[in-house]
Amino acid sequence: MPTVDYVSLDAAAVRTSIDVVSRATSADLAKPTPCRAWTLYGLLAHMATQHYGFAAASRGESDPELWKLRDLGDDPVKAYITSAEHVLTAFAEDGVTERQFALPEFGPGLSFPGHQAVSFHFIDYVVHSWDVAKSLGTGVTFTPDVLAAAQTVAQIVPTGDVRLVPGAAFTVDLPWSGDDPLDQIVAHLGRSPRWPA
């Protein structure tokens, strides 16, 4: 039986993302982010799409169309917050970690135990919260338990050639010797803690 409560950890990461995204203005949406060629708008669209995709997967839905990039309409910040609240509600349902999640983005027909799938979502929103904060020129803070769990999950993410495949979730890991755990996490997942330097 899994002992790490990824549902609670994920909720903390998603709520942190809501806090950081809420600081953005319409003037910020064209800013670059640490996520390759994505502007902040593009990153928010990706993040919102993933929320809806994972929420659908938690309900047993497997249609790849659910994972197509969403338009955020006239108020992208509000649209993002709505998507985040949607996945928080979905993951809070009883037994969610015992379900199978179909995750077509990982490959056709692939599914994962709910506990593992929620851990995937969790690490994404620790890192994407950092991405948004960097884009806005601000910082982001997580509790020690969130960072410890994120370090564990980040180390499980495969390295090597799989990171070079087009569409890979993370790019090549970067060497980093600092003491900050969040810097270590993002470096392992292909971001420079010194971005945009």
PDB file of C-alpha atoms in Angstrom:
ATOM      1  CA  MET A   1       0.000   0.000   0.000  1.00  0.00           C
ATOM      2  CA  PRO A   2       1.487   3.393  -0.980  1.00  0.00           C
ATOM      3  CA  THR A   3       2.538   5.465   2.014  1.00  0.00           C
ATOM      4  CA  VAL A   4       3.169   8.822   0.323  1.00  0.00           C
ATOM      5  CA  ASP A   5       0.022  10.946   0.129  1.00  0.00           C
ATOM      6  CA  TYR A   6       0.509  12.352  -3.341  1.00  0.00           C
ATOM      7  CA  VAL A   7      -3.045  13.680  -3.442  1.00  0.00           C
ATOM      8  CA  SER A   8      -2.303  16.091  -0.585  1.00  0.00           C
ATOM      9  CA  LEU A   9       1.134  16.926  -1.949  1.00  0.00           C
ATOM     10  CA  ASP A  10      -0.313  17.560  -5.400  1.00  0.00           C
ATOM     11  CA  ALA A  11      -3.029  19.782  -3.924  1.00  0.00           C
ATOM     12  CA  ALA A  12      -0.343  21.858  -2.214  1.00  0.00           C
ATOM     13  CA  ALA A  13       1.594  22.205  -5.479  1.00  0.00           C
ATOM     14  CA  VAL A  14      -1.523  23.122  -7.469  1.00  0.00           C
ATOM     15  CA  ARG A  15      -2.608  25.689  -4.878  1.00  0.00           C
ATOM     16  CA  THR A  16       0.868  27.193  -5.041  1.00  0.00           C
ATOM     17  CA  SER A  17       0.510  27.415  -8.818  1.00  0.00           C
ATOM     18  CA  ILE A  18      -2.803  29.241  -8.359  1.00  0.00           C
ATOM     19  CA  ASP A  19      -1.111  31.732  -6.040  1.00  0.00           C
ATOM     20  CA  VAL A  20       1.734  32.377  -8.482  1.00  0.00           C
ATOM     21  CA  VAL A  21      -0.453  32.543 -11.598  1.00  0.00           C
ATOM     22  CA  SER A  22      -2.802  34.972  -9.815  1.00  0.00           C
ATOM     23  CA  ARG A  23       0.041  37.518  -9.801  1.00  0.00           C
ATOM     24  CA  ALA A  24       0.125  37.628 -13.617  1.00  0.00           C
ATOM     25  CA  THR A  25      -1.428  40.458 -15.598  1.00  0.00           C
ATOM     26  CA  SER A  26      -2.412  40.551 -19.247  1.00  0.00           C
ATOM     27  CA  ALA A  27       0.861  42.365 -19.940  1.00  0.00           C
ATOM     28  CA  ASP A  28       2.778  39.347 -18.622  1.00  0.00           C
ATOM     29  CA  LEU A  29       1.260  36.799 -20.996  1.00  0.00           C
ATOM     30  CA  ALA A  30       3.794  37.378 -23.781  1.00  0.00           C
ATOM     31  CA  LYS A  31       6.797  36.976 -21.473  1.00  0.00           C
ATOM     32  CA  PRO A  32       9.223  34.092 -22.067  1.00  0.00           C
ATOM     33  CA  THR A  33       9.359  31.164 -19.657  1.00  0.00           C
ATOM     34  CA  PRO A  34      11.964  28.491 -18.865  1.00  0.00           C
ATOM     35  CA  CYS A  35       9.805  26.059 -20.875  1.00  0.00           C
ATOM     36  CA  ARG A  36      11.594  26.074 -24.215  1.00  0.00           C
ATOM     37  CA  ALA A  37       9.748  28.330 -26.660  1.00  0.00           C
ATOM     38  CA  TRP A  38       6.593  28.855 -24.588  1.00  0.00           C
ATOM     39  CA  THR A  39       5.413  32.281 -23.584  1.00  0.00           C
ATOM     40  CA  LEU A  40       3.602  32.563 -20.278  1.00  0.00           C
ATOM     41  CA  TYR A  41       0.296  32.266 -22.148  1.00  0.00           C
ATOM     42  CA  GLY A  42       1.487  29.072 -23.828  1.00  0.00           C
ATOM     43  CA  LEU A  43       2.626  27.648 -20.506  1.00  0.00           C
ATOM     44  CA  LEU A  44      -0.707  28.455 -18.840  1.00  0.00           C
ATOM     45  CA  ALA A  45      -2.578  26.837 -21.742  1.00  0.00           C
ATOM     46  CA  HIS A  46      -0.444  23.704 -21.355  1.00  0.00           C
ATOM     47  CA  MET A  47      -0.941  23.656 -17.582  1.00  0.00           C
ATOM     48  CA  ALA A  48      -4.714  24.078 -17.864  1.00  0.00           C
ATOM     49  CA  THR A  49      -4.945  21.375 -20.536  1.00  0.00           C
ATOM     50  CA  GLN A  50      -3.015  18.972 -18.316  1.00  0.00           C
ATOM     51  CA  HIS A  51      -5.345  19.661 -15.407  1.00  0.00           C
ATOM     52  CA  TYR A  52      -8.380  18.748 -17.480  1.00  0.00           C
ATOM     53  CA  GLY A  53      -6.622  15.739 -18.996  1.00  0.00           C
ATOM     54  CA  PHE A  54      -5.562  14.307 -15.638  1.00  0.00           C
ATOM     55  CA  ALA A  55      -8.995  15.003 -14.153  1.00  0.00           C
ATOM     56  CA  ALA A  56     -10.627  13.119 -17.028  1.00  0.00           C
ATOM     57  CA  ALA A  57      -8.155  10.254 -16.621  1.00  0.00           C
ATOM     58  CA  SER A  58      -9.053  10.039 -12.930  1.00  0.00           C
ATOM     59  CA  ARG A  59     -12.654   9.402 -14.010  1.00  0.00           C
ATOM     60  CA  GLY A  60     -11.644   6.627 -16.379  1.00  0.00           C
ATOM     61  CA  GLU A  61     -11.833   8.683 -19.574  1.00  0.00           C
ATOM     62  CA  SER A  62      -9.214   7.930 -22.231  1.00  0.00           C
ATOM     63  CA  ASP A  63     -10.107  10.040 -25.288  1.00  0.00           C
ATOM     64  CA  PRO A  64      -6.879  11.657 -26.623  1.00  0.00           C
ATOM     65  CA  GLU A  65      -8.956  14.667 -27.703  1.00  0.00           C
ATOM     66  CA  LEU A  66      -9.217  15.636 -24.043  1.00  0.00           C
ATOM     67  CA  TRP A  67      -5.486  16.380 -24.089  1.00  0.00           C
ATOM     68  CA  LYS A  68      -5.533  18.813 -27.026  1.00  0.00           C
ATOM     69  CA  LEU A  69      -4.282  22.281 -26.121  1.00  0.00           C
ATOM     70  CA  ARG A  70      -7.067  24.500 -24.821  1.00  0.00           C
ATOM     71  CA  ASP A  71      -7.791  28.121 -25.614  1.00  0.00           C
ATOM     72  CA  LEU A  72      -7.858  30.211 -22.436  1.00  0.00           C
ATOM     73  CA  GLY A  73     -10.317  32.803 -23.725  1.00  0.00           C
ATOM     74  CA  ASP A  74     -10.398  36.438 -22.690  1.00  0.00           C
ATOM     75  CA  ASP A  75      -9.151  35.908 -19.124  1.00  0.00           C
ATOM     76  CA  PRO A  76      -6.327  33.344 -19.176  1.00  0.00           C
ATOM     77  CA  VAL A  77      -5.540  33.727 -15.466  1.00  0.00           C
ATOM     78  CA  LYS A  78      -9.142  33.040 -14.478  1.00  0.00           C
ATOM     79  CA  ALA A  79      -9.308  30.142 -16.961  1.00  0.00           C
ATOM     80  CA  TYR A  80      -6.185  28.658 -15.420  1.00  0.00           C
ATOM     81  CA  ILE A  81      -7.550  28.945 -11.891  1.00  0.00           C
ATOM     82  CA  THR A  82     -10.797  27.257 -12.987  1.00  0.00           C
ATOM     83  CA  SER A  83      -8.820  24.364 -14.482  1.00  0.00           C
ATOM     84  CA  ALA A  84      -6.754  24.019 -11.302  1.00  0.00           C
ATOM     85  CA  GLU A  85      -9.849  23.921  -9.122  1.00  0.00           C
ATOM     86  CA  HIS A  86     -11.311  21.303 -11.477  1.00  0.00           C
ATOM     87  CA  VAL A  87      -8.406  18.895 -11.003  1.00  0.00           C
ATOM     88  CA  LEU A  88      -8.317  19.516  -7.241  1.00  0.00           C
ATOM     89  CA  THR A  89     -11.954  18.450  -7.061  1.00  0.00           C
ATOM     90  CA  ALA A  90     -11.352  15.400  -9.257  1.00  0.00           C
ATOM     91  CA  PHE A  91      -8.352  14.187  -7.260  1.00  0.00           C
ATOM     92  CA  ALA A  92     -10.181  14.697  -3.937  1.00  0.00           C
ATOM     93  CA  GLU A  93     -12.670  11.938  -4.762  1.00  0.00           C
ATOM     94  CA  ASP A  94     -12.464   8.784  -2.658  1.00  0.00           C
ATOM     95  CA  GLY A  95     -10.308   6.022  -4.093  1.00  0.00           C
ATOM     96  CA  VAL A  96      -8.695   8.116  -6.820  1.00  0.00           C
ATOM     97  CA  THR A  97      -5.244   6.635  -6.195  1.00  0.00           C
ATOM     98  CA  GLU A  98      -6.609   3.094  -6.602  1.00  0.00           C
ATOM     99  CA  ARG A  99      -7.944   3.795 -10.103  1.00  0.00           C
ATOM    100  CA  GLN A 100      -6.130   3.340 -13.409  1.00  0.00           C
ATOM    101  CA  PHE A 101      -5.359   6.542 -15.311  1.00  0.00           C
ATOM    102  CA  ALA A 102      -5.181   6.386 -19.100  1.00  0.00           C
ATOM    103  CA  LEU A 103      -2.471   8.869 -20.079  1.00  0.00           C
ATOM    104  CA  PRO A 104      -2.276   8.946 -23.888  1.00  0.00           C
ATOM    105  CA  GLU A 105       0.420  11.620 -23.820  1.00  0.00           C
ATOM    106  CA  PHE A 106       2.806   8.959 -22.520  1.00  0.00           C
ATOM    107  CA  GLY A 107       1.951   6.680 -25.437  1.00  0.00           C
ATOM    108  CA  PRO A 108      -1.082   5.083 -27.119  1.00  0.00           C
ATOM    109  CA  GLY A 109      -2.983   2.799 -24.791  1.00  0.00           C
ATOM    110  CA  LEU A 110      -0.768   3.453 -21.763  1.00  0.00           C
ATOM    111  CA  SER A 111      -2.296   3.615 -18.309  1.00  0.00           C
ATOM    112  CA  PHE A 112      -0.837   3.962 -14.833  1.00  0.00           C
ATOM    113  CA  PRO A 113      -1.945   3.280 -11.260  1.00  0.00           C
ATOM    114  CA  GLY A 114      -3.594   6.355  -9.783  1.00  0.00           C
ATOM    115  CA  HIS A 115      -0.941   6.789  -7.097  1.00  0.00           C
ATOM    116  CA  GLN A 116       1.776   6.969  -9.756  1.00  0.00           C
ATOM    117  CA  ALA A 117      -0.271   9.167 -12.098  1.00  0.00           C
ATOM    118  CA  VAL A 118      -0.934  11.716  -9.357  1.00  0.00           C
ATOM    119  CA  SER A 119       2.815  11.778  -8.625  1.00  0.00           C
ATOM    120  CA  PHE A 120       3.407  12.687 -12.299  1.00  0.00           C
ATOM    121  CA  HIS A 121       0.945  15.565 -11.991  1.00  0.00           C
ATOM    122  CA  PHE A 122       2.517  16.606  -8.691  1.00  0.00           C
ATOM    123  CA  ILE A 123       6.056  16.968 -10.042  1.00  0.00           C
ATOM    124  CA  ASP A 124       4.768  18.898 -13.061  1.00  0.00           C
ATOM    125  CA  TYR A 125       3.104  21.511 -10.866  1.00  0.00           C
ATOM    126  CA  VAL A 126       6.056  21.947  -8.564  1.00  0.00           C
ATOM    127  CA  VAL A 127       8.191  22.653 -11.626  1.00  0.00           C
ATOM    128  CA  HIS A 128       5.585  24.667 -13.518  1.00  0.00           C
ATOM    129  CA  SER A 129       4.950  26.861 -10.467  1.00  0.00           C
ATOM    130  CA  TRP A 130       8.674  27.619 -10.525  1.00  0.00           C
ATOM    131  CA  ASP A 131       8.472  28.265 -14.292  1.00  0.00           C
ATOM    132  CA  VAL A 132       5.653  30.779 -13.862  1.00  0.00           C
ATOM    133  CA  ALA A 133       7.425  32.510 -10.980  1.00  0.00           C
ATOM    134  CA  LYS A 134      10.607  32.821 -13.033  1.00  0.00           C
ATOM    135  CA  SER A 135       8.648  34.254 -15.958  1.00  0.00           C
ATOM    136  CA  LEU A 136       7.149  36.862 -13.626  1.00  0.00           C
ATOM    137  CA  GLY A 137      10.507  37.654 -12.054  1.00  0.00           C
ATOM    138  CA  THR A 138       9.391  36.491  -8.631  1.00  0.00           C
ATOM    139  CA  GLY A 139       9.939  33.504  -6.363  1.00  0.00           C
ATOM    140  CA  VAL A 140       7.938  30.505  -5.213  1.00  0.00           C
ATOM    141  CA  THR A 141       8.070  28.667  -1.892  1.00  0.00           C
ATOM    142  CA  PHE A 142       7.121  25.096  -1.022  1.00  0.00           C
ATOM    143  CA  THR A 143       7.026  23.379   2.346  1.00  0.00           C
ATOM    144  CA  PRO A 144       9.829  20.930   3.170  1.00  0.00           C
ATOM    145  CA  ASP A 145       7.549  17.892   2.765  1.00  0.00           C
ATOM    146  CA  VAL A 146       6.567  18.984  -0.749  1.00  0.00           C
ATOM    147  CA  LEU A 147      10.196  19.540  -1.710  1.00  0.00           C
ATOM    148  CA  ALA A 148      11.330  16.220  -0.242  1.00  0.00           C
ATOM    149  CA  ALA A 149       8.645  14.328  -2.153  1.00  0.00           C
ATOM    150  CA  ALA A 150       9.391  16.287  -5.340  1.00  0.00           C
ATOM    151  CA  GLN A 151      13.092  15.419  -5.075  1.00  0.00           C
ATOM    152  CA  THR A 152      12.193  11.734  -4.834  1.00  0.00           C
ATOM    153  CA  VAL A 153       9.854  11.852  -7.843  1.00  0.00           C
ATOM    154  CA  ALA A 154      12.286  13.939  -9.901  1.00  0.00           C
ATOM    155  CA  GLN A 155      15.024  11.360  -9.411  1.00  0.00           C
ATOM    156  CA  ILE A 156      12.743   8.664 -10.837  1.00  0.00           C
ATOM    157  CA  VAL A 157      12.253  10.580 -14.108  1.00  0.00           C
ATOM    158  CA  PRO A 158      14.396   8.810 -16.742  1.00  0.00           C
ATOM    159  CA  THR A 159      17.445  10.637 -18.071  1.00  0.00           C
ATOM    160  CA  GLY A 160      19.474  10.138 -21.246  1.00  0.00           C
ATOM    161  CA  ASP A 161      18.230   9.905 -24.824  1.00  0.00           C
ATOM    162  CA  VAL A 162      14.575   9.751 -23.790  1.00  0.00           C
ATOM    163  CA  ARG A 163      14.897  13.441 -22.868  1.00  0.00           C
ATOM    164  CA  LEU A 164      15.915  14.264 -26.463  1.00  0.00           C
ATOM    165  CA  VAL A 165      12.793  12.841 -28.109  1.00  0.00           C
ATOM    166  CA  PRO A 166      10.490  15.538 -29.570  1.00  0.00           C
ATOM    167  CA  GLY A 167       7.646  16.187 -27.146  1.00  0.00           C
ATOM    168  CA  ALA A 168       9.548  14.809 -24.147  1.00  0.00           C
ATOM    169  CA  ALA A 169       8.168  16.125 -20.866  1.00  0.00           C
ATOM    170  CA  PHE A 170      11.603  17.282 -19.689  1.00  0.00           C
ATOM    171  CA  THR A 171      14.799  18.245 -21.457  1.00  0.00           C
ATOM    172  CA  VAL A 172      18.319  17.067 -20.608  1.00  0.00           C
ATOM    173  CA  ASP A 173      19.215  17.289 -16.931  1.00  0.00           C
ATOM    174  CA  LEU A 174      21.738  19.946 -15.947  1.00  0.00           C
ATOM    175  CA  PRO A 175      24.581  19.532 -13.457  1.00  0.00           C
ATOM    176  CA  TRP A 176      23.940  21.502 -10.288  1.00  0.00           C
ATOM    177  CA  SER A 177      25.769  21.520  -6.978  1.00  0.00           C
ATOM    178  CA  GLY A 178      23.856  24.098  -4.927  1.00  0.00           C
ATOM    179  CA  ASP A 179      22.086  23.323  -1.661  1.00  0.00           C
ATOM    180  CA  ASP A 180      18.616  24.614  -2.546  1.00  0.00           C
ATOM    181  CA  PRO A 181      16.329  21.587  -3.068  1.00  0.00           C
ATOM    182  CA  LEU A 182      14.066  23.370  -5.551  1.00  0.00           C
ATOM    183  CA  ASP A 183      17.097  24.379  -7.627  1.00  0.00           C
ATOM    184  CA  GLN A 184      18.237  20.741  -7.572  1.00  0.00           C
ATOM    185  CA  ILE A 185      14.799  19.560  -8.712  1.00  0.00           C
ATOM    186  CA  VAL A 186      14.504  21.970 -11.629  1.00  0.00           C
ATOM    187  CA  ALA A 187      18.100  21.335 -12.738  1.00  0.00           C
ATOM    188  CA  HIS A 188      17.502  17.591 -12.770  1.00  0.00           C
ATOM    189  CA  LEU A 189      14.440  18.245 -14.936  1.00  0.00           C
ATOM    190  CA  GLY A 190      16.311  20.400 -17.439  1.00  0.00           C
ATOM    191  CA  ARG A 191      15.921  23.959 -16.177  1.00  0.00           C
ATOM    192  CA  SER A 192      18.727  26.268 -15.201  1.00  0.00           C
ATOM    193  CA  PRO A 193      18.151  27.599 -11.683  1.00  0.00           C
ATOM    194  CA  ARG A 194      19.796  30.795 -12.919  1.00  0.00           C
ATOM    195  CA  TRP A 195      17.270  31.296 -15.748  1.00  0.00           C
ATOM    196  CA  PRO A 196      17.200  33.596 -17.688  1.00  0.00           C
ATOM    197  CA  ALA A 197      20.927  34.184 -17.226  1.00  0.00           C
TER     198      ALA A 197
END
